[in-house]
Every structure is written in structure tokens, then in C-alpha cells.
Coordinates of C-alpha atoms and ligand atoms in Angstrom, one line a residue:
M744 CA 172.8 133.8 65.9
P745 CA 172.5 136.6 63.2
K746 CA 169.7 136.1 60.8
G747 CA 168.6 137.8 57.6
V748 CA 165.9 137.8 54.9
Y749 CA 167.9 135.8 52.4
N750 CA 167.6 135.6 48.6
V751 CA 168.5 132.3 46.9
P752 CA 170.8 132.7 43.9
F753 CA 168.5 133.7 41.0
P754 CA 168.0 130.6 38.8
E755 CA 169.0 130.4 35.2
N756 CA 168.4 127.4 32.9
E757 CA 171.3 125.0 32.8
P758 CA 173.0 125.3 29.4
V759 CA 172.6 122.1 27.3
L760 CA 175.9 120.7 26.3
A761 CA 176.3 119.7 22.6
Y762 CA 178.5 116.5 22.8
G763 CA 180.0 117.5 19.5
P764 CA 183.0 115.6 17.9
G765 CA 186.2 116.1 20.0
S766 CA 184.4 117.9 22.8
A767 CA 185.5 117.4 26.4
E768 CA 182.0 116.5 27.5
K769 CA 181.7 113.8 24.9
A770 CA 185.0 112.2 26.0
S771 CA 183.9 112.2 29.6
L772 CA 180.5 110.8 28.8
K773 CA 182.0 108.0 26.6
K774 CA 184.3 107.2 29.5
A775 CA 181.5 107.1 32.0
I776 CA 179.5 104.7 29.7
E777 CA 182.5 102.4 29.4
E778 CA 183.1 102.3 33.1
A779 CA 179.4 101.6 33.8
R780 CA 179.3 98.8 31.3
A781 CA 182.5 97.3 32.6
K782 CA 181.2 96.7 36.1
Q783 CA 178.1 95.3 37.8
A784 CA 176.4 97.6 40.2
D785 CA 174.9 96.3 43.5
I786 CA 172.1 98.7 44.3
P787 CA 170.6 98.8 47.8
M788 CA 167.4 100.5 49.0
Y789 CA 168.1 103.6 51.1
I790 CA 166.0 103.7 54.3
G791 CA 166.9 106.1 57.1
S792 CA 170.6 105.7 57.7
E793 CA 170.7 102.2 56.2
E794 CA 171.5 100.7 52.8
I795 CA 169.3 97.7 52.7
R796 CA 170.4 94.6 50.8
T797 CA 167.6 92.0 50.9
G798 CA 169.4 89.4 48.8
K799 CA 166.4 89.2 46.5
K800 CA 168.4 90.6 43.5
L801 CA 166.8 91.5 40.2
P802 CA 168.9 92.4 37.1
L803 CA 169.1 95.7 35.4
N804 CA 169.6 95.5 31.6
P805 CA 170.1 98.1 28.9
P806 CA 166.8 98.0 26.8
H807 CA 169.0 98.1 23.6
D808 CA 171.2 95.2 24.7
H809 CA 169.0 93.1 27.1
Q810 CA 171.5 90.3 27.6
H811 CA 174.0 92.6 29.2
V812 CA 173.7 93.0 33.0
L813 CA 174.4 96.5 34.3
G814 CA 173.9 95.3 37.9
Y815 CA 171.3 94.1 40.3
F816 CA 169.0 95.9 42.7
H817 CA 167.7 94.5 46.0
E818 CA 163.9 94.1 45.9
G819 CA 162.0 94.8 49.1
D820 CA 158.6 93.8 50.5
S821 CA 155.9 95.3 52.7
S822 CA 158.2 95.3 55.8
H823 CA 160.5 97.7 53.9
V824 CA 157.6 100.0 53.1
Q825 CA 156.8 100.1 56.8
Q826 CA 160.4 100.7 57.7
A827 CA 160.6 103.6 55.1
I828 CA 157.4 105.2 56.6
D829 CA 158.9 104.9 60.1
A830 CA 162.2 106.5 58.9
A831 CA 160.3 109.3 57.2
L832 CA 158.2 110.0 60.3
G833 CA 161.2 109.7 62.6
A834 CA 163.1 112.3 60.5
K835 CA 160.1 114.6 60.2
E836 CA 160.4 116.9 63.2
A837 CA 164.0 117.9 62.8
W838 CA 163.7 118.4 59.0
A839 CA 160.6 120.5 59.4
E840 CA 162.3 122.6 62.0
L841 CA 165.5 123.1 60.0
S842 CA 165.7 126.7 58.6
W843 CA 164.5 126.9 55.0
E844 CA 167.8 128.2 53.8
H845 CA 169.6 125.0 54.8
R846 CA 167.0 122.9 53.0
A847 CA 167.5 125.1 50.0
S848 CA 171.3 124.8 50.3
I849 CA 171.2 121.0 50.2
F850 CA 169.2 120.9 47.0
L851 CA 171.2 123.8 45.4
K852 CA 174.3 121.8 46.1
A853 CA 172.7 118.7 44.6
A854 CA 172.1 120.8 41.4
D855 CA 175.7 121.8 41.3
L856 CA 176.9 118.2 41.8
I857 CA 174.8 117.1 38.8
A858 CA 176.0 120.1 36.7
G859 CA 179.6 119.2 37.6
P860 CA 181.1 116.0 38.9
Y861 CA 178.0 113.8 38.5
R862 CA 176.9 115.0 35.1
A863 CA 178.6 112.3 33.0
R864 CA 177.6 109.5 35.4
I865 CA 173.9 110.4 35.7
N866 CA 173.7 110.9 31.9
A867 CA 175.5 107.5 31.3
A868 CA 173.1 105.8 33.7
T869 CA 170.1 107.2 31.9
M870 CA 171.6 106.3 28.5
L871 CA 172.2 102.7 29.6
G872 CA 169.3 102.1 31.9
Q873 CA 166.5 103.9 29.9
S874 CA 168.1 103.8 26.4
K875 CA 168.1 107.6 25.9
N876 CA 170.6 109.0 23.4
A877 CA 173.2 111.5 24.7
F878 CA 171.2 114.6 23.8
Q879 CA 168.0 113.2 25.3
A880 CA 169.8 112.2 28.5
E881 CA 171.5 115.6 28.7
I882 CA 168.2 117.6 28.5
D883 CA 166.6 115.2 31.0
S884 CA 168.9 113.8 33.7
A885 CA 171.3 116.8 33.7
C886 CA 169.6 120.0 32.6
E887 CA 165.9 119.4 33.6
L888 CA 166.8 117.9 37.0
I889 CA 169.3 120.8 37.7
D890 CA 166.6 123.3 36.7
F891 CA 163.9 121.6 38.9
L892 CA 166.3 121.9 41.9
R893 CA 167.4 125.5 41.3
F894 CA 164.1 127.0 40.3
N895 CA 162.1 125.2 43.0
A896 CA 164.4 126.8 45.7
H897 CA 163.6 130.2 44.2
Y898 CA 159.9 129.5 44.0
M899 CA 159.9 128.3 47.6
T900 CA 161.1 131.8 48.7
E901 CA 158.5 133.4 46.5
I902 CA 155.8 131.4 48.3
Y903 CA 157.3 132.2 51.7
Q904 CA 157.3 135.9 50.8
D905 CA 153.6 135.9 49.9
Q906 CA 152.2 137.3 53.1
P907 CA 148.8 138.8 54.0
E908 CA 147.9 142.5 54.7
S909 CA 147.9 143.8 58.3
S910 CA 145.5 146.4 59.7
P911 CA 146.6 149.0 62.3
G912 CA 147.6 147.4 65.6
V913 CA 147.8 143.9 64.0
W914 CA 150.4 141.8 62.3
N915 CA 149.1 139.0 60.2
R916 CA 151.5 136.2 59.1
L917 CA 151.3 133.0 57.0
E918 CA 153.4 130.1 58.0
Y919 CA 153.8 127.6 55.2
R920 CA 154.0 124.4 57.3
P921 CA 154.9 121.1 55.7
L922 CA 152.0 118.5 55.6
E923 CA 151.2 116.6 58.8
G924 CA 152.5 113.1 57.9
F925 CA 154.7 111.7 55.1
V926 CA 154.5 112.1 51.3
F927 CA 154.6 109.1 49.0
A928 CA 156.4 109.8 45.7
I929 CA 155.8 107.3 42.8
T930 CA 157.8 107.9 39.7
P931 CA 157.8 106.7 36.1
F932 CA 160.5 105.1 34.0
N933 CA 160.8 107.7 31.3
F934 CA 162.4 110.8 32.9
T935 CA 165.2 110.8 35.4
A936 CA 164.4 114.5 36.1
I937 CA 160.9 113.6 37.1
A938 CA 162.1 110.8 39.3
G939 CA 164.4 113.2 41.2
N940 CA 161.9 116.1 41.3
L941 CA 158.9 114.3 42.8
P942 CA 160.6 113.4 46.1
A943 CA 162.8 116.5 46.1
S944 CA 160.1 119.1 45.7
A945 CA 158.0 117.8 48.6
A946 CA 161.2 117.5 50.7
L947 CA 162.3 121.0 49.9
M948 CA 159.0 122.3 51.4
G949 CA 159.9 120.5 54.7
N950 CA 158.2 117.1 54.1
T951 CA 159.7 113.7 54.5
V952 CA 159.2 111.2 51.8
V953 CA 158.9 107.6 50.8
W954 CA 160.0 107.3 47.2
K955 CA 159.2 104.3 44.9
P956 CA 160.6 104.6 41.4
A957 CA 159.7 102.3 38.4
Y958 CA 162.0 99.3 38.4
T959 CA 163.2 100.2 34.9
Q960 CA 164.6 103.6 36.2
I961 CA 166.4 102.2 39.3
Y962 CA 169.8 102.4 37.6
S963 CA 169.7 106.2 37.4
A964 CA 167.6 106.6 40.6
Q965 CA 170.5 105.3 42.6
V966 CA 172.7 108.1 41.2
I967 CA 170.1 110.7 42.2
M968 CA 170.1 109.2 45.7
E969 CA 173.9 109.3 45.9
V970 CA 173.8 113.0 44.8
F971 CA 171.3 113.8 47.5
R972 CA 173.3 112.1 50.2
E973 CA 176.6 113.8 49.1
A974 CA 174.7 117.1 49.1
G975 CA 174.0 116.5 52.8
L976 CA 170.4 115.4 52.8
P977 CA 169.8 114.0 56.3
D978 CA 168.9 110.4 56.8
G979 CA 165.2 109.6 56.6
V980 CA 164.2 112.7 54.6
I981 CA 163.9 110.7 51.3
N982 CA 163.7 107.0 51.6
L983 CA 164.2 105.0 48.4
I984 CA 162.5 101.6 48.2
Y985 CA 162.2 99.1 45.4
V986 CA 158.9 97.4 46.1
D987 CA 156.1 96.2 43.7
G988 CA 153.6 99.0 43.3
P989 CA 150.5 97.3 44.7
V990 CA 152.5 95.9 47.7
A991 CA 153.8 99.4 48.5
G992 CA 150.4 100.9 48.0
D993 CA 148.8 98.5 50.4
V994 CA 151.0 99.6 53.3
V995 CA 151.1 103.4 52.4
F996 CA 147.4 103.9 51.7
N997 CA 146.3 102.2 54.9
H998 CA 148.6 104.3 57.1
P999 CA 147.0 107.1 59.2
D1000 CA 150.0 109.4 58.6
F1001 CA 149.8 109.2 54.8
A1002 CA 149.6 113.0 53.9
G1003 CA 150.2 113.2 50.2
L1004 CA 150.8 111.4 46.9
H1005 CA 153.2 112.9 44.3
F1006 CA 152.6 110.7 41.3
T1007 CA 153.7 110.6 37.6
G1008 CA 152.8 107.7 35.5
S1009 CA 149.8 106.2 33.6
T1010 CA 146.2 107.4 33.9
G1011 CA 144.9 103.9 34.8
V1012 CA 147.3 103.5 37.8
F1013 CA 146.6 107.0 39.0
R1014 CA 142.8 106.5 38.9
H1015 CA 143.2 103.3 40.8
L1016 CA 145.3 105.0 43.5
W1017 CA 142.9 107.9 43.8
K1018 CA 140.0 105.4 44.3
T1019 CA 142.0 103.5 47.0
I1020 CA 142.7 106.8 48.8
G1021 CA 139.1 107.8 48.6
Q1022 CA 138.0 104.4 50.0
N1023 CA 140.4 104.8 52.9
I1024 CA 139.7 108.4 53.7
D1025 CA 138.3 107.7 57.2
K1026 CA 141.7 106.2 58.1
Y1027 CA 143.8 109.4 57.7
K1028 CA 144.6 112.2 60.1
T1029 CA 144.4 114.8 57.3
Y1030 CA 142.9 114.9 53.8
P1031 CA 145.8 113.7 51.7
R1032 CA 147.0 115.9 48.8
I1033 CA 146.8 114.1 45.5
V1034 CA 149.0 115.3 42.7
G1035 CA 149.2 113.2 39.5
E1036 CA 150.6 113.9 36.1
T1037 CA 149.5 111.1 33.8
G1038 CA 149.0 110.0 30.2
G1039 CA 148.5 111.8 26.9
K1040 CA 147.5 111.6 23.3
D1041 CA 149.2 114.7 22.1
F1042 CA 148.4 116.3 18.8
I1043 CA 149.8 118.4 16.1
V1044 CA 147.3 120.3 13.9
A1045 CA 148.6 121.8 10.7
H1046 CA 146.7 124.6 8.9
K1047 CA 146.6 124.9 5.1
S1048 CA 148.9 128.0 5.4
A1049 CA 151.7 126.0 7.2
N1050 CA 155.1 125.3 5.8
A1051 CA 155.2 121.6 4.9
K1052 CA 158.9 121.2 6.0
E1053 CA 158.2 122.7 9.4
V1054 CA 155.2 120.4 9.8
A1055 CA 157.3 117.3 8.9
T1056 CA 160.1 118.3 11.2
A1057 CA 157.7 118.9 14.1
I1058 CA 156.2 115.4 13.5
V1059 CA 159.6 113.6 13.3
R1060 CA 161.1 115.3 16.4
G1061 CA 157.9 115.4 18.3
S1062 CA 156.9 111.8 17.7
F1063 CA 160.2 109.9 17.7
E1064 CA 162.6 111.6 20.1
F1065 CA 163.2 109.1 22.9
Q1066 CA 161.2 106.6 20.9
G1067 CA 157.9 108.5 21.5
Q1068 CA 158.1 107.6 25.2
K1069 CA 157.5 111.2 26.4
C1070 CA 154.1 111.9 27.8
S1071 CA 154.2 114.9 25.6
A1072 CA 155.1 113.0 22.4
A1073 CA 153.0 113.8 19.3
S1074 CA 151.0 110.8 18.5
R1075 CA 148.1 112.1 16.4
V1076 CA 148.5 114.5 13.6
Y1077 CA 145.9 116.4 11.5
V1078 CA 147.3 117.5 8.1
P1079 CA 145.4 119.4 5.5
G1080 CA 145.1 117.7 2.1
N1081 CA 146.9 120.6 0.3
L1082 CA 150.1 119.9 2.3
W1083 CA 150.0 116.1 2.7
D1084 CA 152.1 115.0 -0.3
D1085 CA 154.9 117.3 0.7
V1086 CA 154.7 116.5 4.4
K1087 CA 154.7 112.8 3.6
K1088 CA 157.7 113.2 1.3
Y1089 CA 159.8 115.1 3.9
I1090 CA 158.9 112.6 6.7
Q1091 CA 159.9 109.6 4.5
E1092 CA 163.2 111.3 3.6
D1093 CA 164.0 112.0 7.3
L1094 CA 163.1 108.5 8.4
K1095 CA 165.3 107.0 5.7
D1096 CA 168.2 109.0 7.2
I1097 CA 167.5 108.3 10.9
K1098 CA 169.7 105.6 12.5
M1099 CA 168.4 103.2 15.2
G1100 CA 170.6 101.3 17.6
G1101 CA 172.3 101.4 21.0
T1102 CA 173.0 104.6 22.9
E1103 CA 176.8 103.9 23.0
D1104 CA 176.9 104.9 19.3
F1105 CA 176.2 108.6 19.4
S1106 CA 175.0 108.7 15.8
N1107 CA 171.9 106.7 16.6
F1108 CA 168.8 109.1 16.9
V1109 CA 166.4 106.3 17.8
N1110 CA 167.2 103.7 20.5
A1111 CA 165.2 100.9 22.2
V1112 CA 161.8 101.1 24.0
I1113 CA 162.0 100.4 27.7
D1114 CA 161.2 96.7 28.1
E1115 CA 159.6 93.6 26.6
K1116 CA 156.1 94.5 27.9
A1117 CA 156.2 97.9 26.2
F1118 CA 157.7 96.4 23.0
D1119 CA 154.9 93.8 22.8
K1120 CA 152.2 96.4 23.4
I1121 CA 153.5 98.8 20.8
A1122 CA 154.1 96.0 18.3
G1123 CA 150.4 95.1 18.8
Y1124 CA 149.3 98.5 17.7
I1125 CA 151.5 98.3 14.6
D1126 CA 150.0 94.9 13.8
Y1127 CA 146.5 96.4 14.3
A1128 CA 147.4 99.1 11.7
K1129 CA 148.8 96.6 9.3
N1130 CA 145.6 94.5 9.4
N1131 CA 143.2 97.4 9.4
D1132 CA 141.6 98.3 6.0
M1133 CA 141.3 102.0 6.9
S1134 CA 145.0 102.3 7.9
E1135 CA 148.2 102.3 5.9
I1136 CA 151.8 102.4 7.2
I1137 CA 153.8 104.8 5.2
A1138 CA 157.1 104.5 7.1
G1139 CA 158.6 102.1 9.5
G1140 CA 156.5 99.2 10.9
G1141 CA 159.5 96.9 11.7
C1142 CA 160.0 95.5 15.2
D1143 CA 162.9 93.3 16.4
K1144 CA 163.5 92.3 20.0
S1145 CA 166.3 89.8 19.5
K1146 CA 169.1 92.0 20.9
G1147 CA 167.2 95.0 22.1
Y1148 CA 163.6 96.2 22.1
F1149 CA 163.8 98.0 18.8
I1150 CA 160.8 99.4 17.0
E1151 CA 161.2 101.5 13.9
P1152 CA 159.7 105.0 13.9
T1153 CA 156.3 104.2 12.4
V1154 CA 153.9 106.5 10.6
V1155 CA 150.3 105.3 10.2
V1156 CA 147.9 107.1 7.9
T1157 CA 144.2 106.5 8.7
K1158 CA 141.0 107.3 7.0
D1159 CA 139.1 106.8 10.2
P1160 CA 139.5 109.7 12.6
Q1161 CA 138.3 107.4 15.5
S1162 CA 140.7 104.6 14.7
K1163 CA 142.3 102.8 17.7
T1164 CA 145.8 104.2 17.0
I1165 CA 144.6 107.8 16.8
C1166 CA 142.7 107.5 20.1
E1167 CA 144.7 105.4 22.5
E1168 CA 148.0 106.3 24.3
I1169 CA 150.6 104.0 22.7
F1170 CA 153.7 105.4 24.4
G1171 CA 156.1 104.4 21.6
P1172 CA 157.4 105.5 18.3
V1173 CA 154.1 105.3 16.4
V1174 CA 152.3 108.4 15.1
T1175 CA 148.9 108.3 13.3
V1176 CA 148.1 110.9 10.7
Y1177 CA 144.6 111.9 9.6
V1178 CA 144.5 113.9 6.4
Y1179 CA 141.6 116.4 6.4
Q1180 CA 140.1 118.5 3.7
E1181 CA 141.8 121.9 4.1
E1182 CA 138.6 123.9 4.0
R1183 CA 137.3 121.9 7.1
F1184 CA 139.8 123.4 9.5
E1185 CA 137.2 124.4 12.2
E1186 CA 135.5 121.0 12.1
T1187 CA 138.9 119.4 12.4
L1188 CA 139.5 121.4 15.6
E1189 CA 136.3 120.0 17.0
L1190 CA 137.6 116.6 16.2
V1191 CA 140.9 117.2 17.9
N1192 CA 139.1 118.5 21.0
S1193 CA 136.8 115.5 21.2
T1194 CA 138.8 112.5 20.1
S1195 CA 140.8 111.8 23.2
P1196 CA 140.1 111.9 27.0
Y1197 CA 143.6 113.3 27.5
A1198 CA 144.6 117.0 27.5
L1199 CA 148.4 117.2 28.0
T1200 CA 150.1 118.8 25.0
G1201 CA 149.3 119.9 21.5
S1202 CA 150.4 122.3 18.8
I1203 CA 149.0 124.3 16.0
I1204 CA 151.3 125.0 13.0
S1205 CA 150.1 127.9 10.8
K1206 CA 151.2 131.1 9.1
D1207 CA 147.6 132.5 9.4
R1208 CA 147.1 134.4 12.6
Y1209 CA 143.3 134.0 12.5
A1210 CA 143.7 130.3 12.3
I1211 CA 146.1 130.4 15.3
E1212 CA 143.6 132.3 17.3
L1213 CA 140.8 130.0 16.4
A1214 CA 142.8 127.0 17.3
S1215 CA 143.9 128.6 20.6
K1216 CA 140.2 129.2 21.5
K1217 CA 138.7 125.9 20.3
L1218 CA 141.4 123.9 22.0
V1219 CA 141.5 125.8 25.2
N1220 CA 140.9 122.7 27.3
A1221 CA 142.5 120.2 25.0
A1222 CA 146.1 120.7 26.3
G1223 CA 147.8 122.0 29.5
N1224 CA 150.8 122.9 27.3
F1225 CA 149.9 124.4 24.0
Y1226 CA 152.5 125.2 21.3
I1227 CA 152.2 127.6 18.4
N1228 CA 154.5 126.7 15.5
D1229 CA 156.5 124.2 17.4
K1230 CA 156.5 120.5 18.3
P1231 CA 154.5 119.7 21.5
T1232 CA 157.5 118.3 23.4
G1233 CA 160.5 119.7 25.3
A1234 CA 159.0 122.0 28.0
V1235 CA 161.7 123.8 29.9
V1236 CA 161.5 124.4 33.7
G1237 CA 160.8 128.1 34.4
Q1238 CA 159.7 128.7 30.8
Q1239 CA 156.9 126.3 30.1
P1240 CA 155.5 125.0 33.4
F1241 CA 154.4 121.4 32.6
G1242 CA 151.2 119.5 33.1
G1243 CA 147.8 118.6 31.6
G1244 CA 144.1 118.5 32.4
R1245 CA 141.2 116.1 31.8
A1246 CA 142.6 112.5 32.0
S1247 CA 146.2 113.8 31.8
G1248 CA 146.4 114.8 35.4
T1249 CA 145.8 117.3 38.2
N1250 CA 147.7 120.0 36.2
D1251 CA 149.8 121.1 39.2
K1252 CA 152.6 122.2 36.9
A1253 CA 155.8 120.4 37.9
G1254 CA 158.7 122.8 38.5
S1255 CA 156.6 125.8 39.5
A1256 CA 155.2 127.4 42.6
L1257 CA 151.8 125.9 41.9
N1258 CA 153.2 122.5 42.5
L1259 CA 155.2 123.5 45.6
L1260 CA 152.0 124.9 47.1
R1261 CA 150.5 121.4 47.2
W1262 CA 153.2 120.4 49.7
V1263 CA 152.4 123.0 52.4
S1264 CA 149.5 123.5 54.7
P1265 CA 149.5 127.2 55.7
R1266 CA 148.8 128.4 59.2
T1267 CA 147.5 132.0 59.5
V1268 CA 148.8 133.8 62.6
K1269 CA 147.1 137.0 63.7
E1270 CA 149.0 139.0 66.4
T1271 CA 147.2 141.9 68.1
F1272 CA 149.6 144.4 69.7
I1273 CA 147.2 146.1 72.2
P1274 CA 144.3 143.8 72.9
P1275 CA 141.0 145.5 73.8
T1276 CA 139.9 145.6 77.5
D1277 CA 136.3 146.5 77.0
Y1278 CA 133.7 144.3 75.4
R1279 CA 131.2 147.1 74.6
Y1280 CA 130.8 148.7 71.1
P1281 CA 130.9 152.5 71.2
F1282 CA 127.2 152.8 70.3
L1283 CA 126.2 150.8 73.4
Q1284 CA 127.6 153.7 75.5
E1285 CA 125.2 156.5 76.5
G1286 CA 125.6 160.1 75.5
Ligands
NAD2489 N1 152.0 114.0 32.5 C1 153.3 113.8 32.8 O1 153.9 114.8 33.2 C2 154.0 112.5 32.6 C3 155.4 112.5 32.6 C4 156.0 111.2 32.4 C5 155.2 110.1 32.2 N2 153.9 110.2 32.1 C6 153.1 109.0 31.9 O2 153.6 107.9 32.5 C7 153.4 106.7 31.8 C8 154.6 106.0 31.5 O3 155.3 105.7 32.7 P1 155.3 104.3 33.4 O4 155.2 103.2 32.3 O5 156.4 104.2 34.3 O6 153.9 104.4 34.1 P2 153.1 103.4 35.1 O7 151.8 104.0 35.5 O8 153.2 102.0 34.6 O9 154.1 103.4 36.4 C9 154.3 104.6 37.1 C10 154.7 104.2 38.5 O10 153.6 103.7 39.2 C11 154.0 102.5 39.8 N3 152.8 101.6 40.0 C12 152.2 100.9 39.1 N4 151.1 100.3 39.6 C13 151.0 100.7 40.9 C14 150.1 100.4 42.0 N5 149.0 99.6 41.8 N6 150.3 101.0 43.1 C15 151.4 101.8 43.3 N7 152.3 102.1 42.4 C16 152.1 101.5 41.1 C17 155.0 101.9 38.9 O11 155.8 100.9 39.6 C18 155.8 103.2 38.6 O12 156.7 103.5 39.7 C19 152.7 107.2 30.5 O13 151.3 107.0 30.6 C20 153.1 108.7 30.4 O14 152.2 109.4 29.7 C21 153.2 111.4 32.4
LIG2490 N1 158.4 117.6 30.1 C1 158.6 116.8 29.0 C2 157.8 115.5 29.0 C3 157.8 114.8 30.3 C4 156.9 113.6 30.1 O1 157.3 112.5 29.9 C5 158.4 117.5 27.7 O2 157.9 118.6 27.7 O3 158.7 116.9 26.7

């Protein structure tokens, strides 16, 4: 069969649709939402060639309307985890052998399906199941997922093209083999794109995968799986199971063929999984790859030279988009005294204007937090701030879970730079501000660097270039994604590779070649054209 050295289509970021009044995309999204609300989905697990319905059905509800039932998913148990591992191992050889261009084609087709016929459906599923407004759903479940799929196919070819030098008479080659075993992808509730990318990136590199999403993301996970199947993903390459985390972990982390963990979620869970893998290390055939992107306590530092309106806008968008449930969300802010009155005024004006409610009404900027457990935890932090002498709530503070899990965008101002709300990850629409004396900028940078164990995202807002350089240096390890004069959220695949250090993760940068490299185990091949036939060095010969 003729072969060539192929180039995948060069990736470009998927344009973000605006969903403006009267637009075709708005009409089709509204229709998809209505259709989804009108029926009850019956969502199976996907293991090998089978759709598994266990009969143990758990409901899926919109967080902003928790009495409405979108459908049910079938929960599995440890036997389904074993079945999924068997399916992954059974599919492994054929998938690893398949030429890379065919693996790329499947995921490129998946990207086109999401960009086209599935766009409204996957966005509607994310809006209803995870309570994201239309814009937040569009940048996540459509654009970011499409970008992950297209850019990763391109990065895969860059990796394959990275080949060693060869000396005369020798040809050296690197084969980027998939890992020996299966990969376990564990995904969080908050990004549909991350849920799709964690299994897909490992599969693209030739691995087979067991994928366990968060229960609160299953409604959109099913659409992802439908897309992968329609794109031609062979049975068993990605096996989607709905099993309680510890139950799944107990089977996976005791399996000799466990070869890699691709995790995104909280720091506590990741540390627990890492320890378990460490304790079981003697059981595995290979050293498992461990990739985990985890929690954050992301900061904005404003310098005295900053524009107060720009600072306020960065706080409002960075802290409250998707209810602050982005790992990148700004949740601690350091504002100089000379700017505070203006920044406070602008934030209060914006928050008076912002509407909160269900995602079906496109004029709502803020929607509900994901579930009752998250609601109670976030409300607990707000209660703490209300009862703490050193803290004052200057906006928001209201919580109501009667119809949906609604928490007002809340701004806490604290006089204690080590207060609970400025140190701990809250993962909700609560931001804490510390007002510092403007001449103490350098000391404040030390404070920013040392206050939190996390190091995911952060930003400096300043018109003074010396201050920007100082912050960039002092905060060099305080964030894996550092922003200058911008909010710390909204990284774009191919533009700002995403991930953090310290307690925020292994910083393998999702949506980049650095991440894909974790899913291969290279083999070096040296071929000698004319092998020697004499063992002796020249100097051993007489004369
Ligand atoms: N750094 C990043 O790129 C990034 C991106 C998104 C989210 N996050 C983080 O994710 C968290 C929010 O997501 P979440 O609430 O879904 O996180 P989570 O840690 O509660 O859950 C993540 C996943 O782990 C599973 N899980 C929980 N306990 C488990 C166990 N013992 N064994 C196996 N699996 C287990 C869950 O079921 C879910 O699928 C936040 O901390 C946020 O900062 C980080
Ligand atoms: N990549 C996203 C955050 C993903 C975490 O939840 C951002 O940059 O805002």
C-alpha cells in the first residue's frame, strides 16, 4: 500500500460563537436545550462493544433546577471496572498497531462533529448538567474540546518527528510506543473539555483507556462518548464507567497492567491516589505515569499604577464566571490602598447589575454551583466571613438552595492576610480582598508567594514595567500560568498551555506536546548498515 510522511491539517483555534440576539447559533442552542429538558435520558456505561445498563439508576438534575430530572445513569460496581480493564487490554494490540494517521483521523473527525452537528447538543448538555451559561459552555464544551483534539493531533506528529542524530553507517530511530498496560482517566465536574481530553489524549498516542468521570458531569460525558463512537473510535479503546471513585480505584490500582493515571480534580484526592500507587508499586509491570492537575488559590495583585476599572473587571470576570468553579478562578486579590475606594465602587456597581438564575435564560451571567455538597461548603465559608471580626462582606453573601444551588457573587475584605478565606481553595463565587499599603508592594509579593500551597494561576495588573518585572521574578514559582494585565482565567489551547506546580499538580500542561509525551514510552533503535567483522582496535595491530 502506498505510504507517505503525512502532515495533519494545521490547527487553528475554533472561533467562539457569540450567541447574539437573532443569531442562528442561539436559535439552535435554545432548541437543543428545550429538547433535552423535554425528555429523560437513559445513560448507559460504554464498555468494549457493549452499552451496560445495570438497573441501578441515579438521577441527573440541573444544579439550577434540582427538582427537574434530565435523565438517569446506570451506576456500576467493581465488576464493571474489571470488565472495562479487560476491554481496554483486549483492544490494546490492534489500536497500538493502527497507523497513527488513522488514530489522528478519528479524533479530527470528532472535533469536526463537535464543531458542527453536535455543537448545540454538547453545549446544551453542559448548560443543563453543569449549569454553565451559553458563553461559558461555548468556550468549554465546544471550542476548548475541539482545540484539544485538533492541536493534539498536530503535537503528536511533532513528537513523532523528533528523531535522534545518526553517525555514518548507522541509522538511529525513536519509536514512540504507547505505555505497556492501560491508562486510567479520572475527570472532574467542571470542564467538559477536560473530561473529553484526558481519555482522548492518552488514546491518541496509542493507549487504551478506562475513563471515570465525576457523576455531576455524566450528562455531557455521554455526548462526548457518542461523538467518539460516531467518529469511528473502535470498541474498547475508551471505556466509560460510572463507578464510585474509591471502588474504581481499588480495582485499578491493584491491577498489574495499570500503566498511567491521567487525573484532574482536587489536590486531596490526587495525593491519596499517588500514595496508593506508591504503596502498590511492587504489583505493577511498569512504573505508572502519574499526571495530575489539581487545586488552586489563584491571585490577582494590583500595583498602585494600575487602572482601577481594569482591576475591578479582572476581579469580577476572573472570580465569578462559572460561579468561580474554575481551577483558575481568582480567589485572593491584593489591592493597594490608593486604588481600593475606586476598585470597590466599580465591583459593587458591576455586581448590582449582574443577573443570577438558570442557564435557559441567556441574560443570566451567574448560574448555580454544582451540587448541594458544594453549596453547603461554600456557604460555610461565607458564614465564617460573616462571623469573623477581621472580615467584612462588601458584596453578595446571599445563598438559597430552594430551587437551585444559588450563591451570590461574594466579595470579602479581610484585614488578616492569613484568614481562612484567603488561604483555602473554596471553589465557588467567593473572592477575598486584602488591601495593602501601596508602598509595600515588594513585601506584598512575598505574601502572595507564601500564603498558599498552590501555584496554578495568577496575575499582576500594573502600568509600571519595573513593577511587572519584579512581580514576574518574585512570583516565578507561584503560578504555572502567569498573566500580565489580564484576569487569571481563560487559557486557550495552543496559546497558553495550562497547568500549575506546587500543590496544583504535576504541571504537564494539558493540550501540549509536554502532556502527550507522558503517554509514550520511547524505544531507541540503532541500525548498523555494515557491521564490523574484527574485534581488534587499530592500535592493537602491529606496525
Ligand atoms: N488544575 C487543573 O487543571 C484543574 C482543572 C479542573 C479542576 N481542577 C480542580 O478540580 C477540583 C474540582 O473538581 P471535582 O470537585 O470534580 O474534584 P474531585 O477531586 O472531587 O473529583 C475529581 C474526580 O476524582 C474522583 N474521585 C474522588 N475520590 C476518588 C477516589 N478516592 N478514587 C478515585 N477517584 C476519586 C471523582 O469521582 C471525580 O471523577 C478543584 O479542586 C479544582 O481546582 C483542576
Ligand atoms: N483552563 C481553564 C481552567 C480549567 C480549570 O478548571 C482556564 O484557564 O480558565
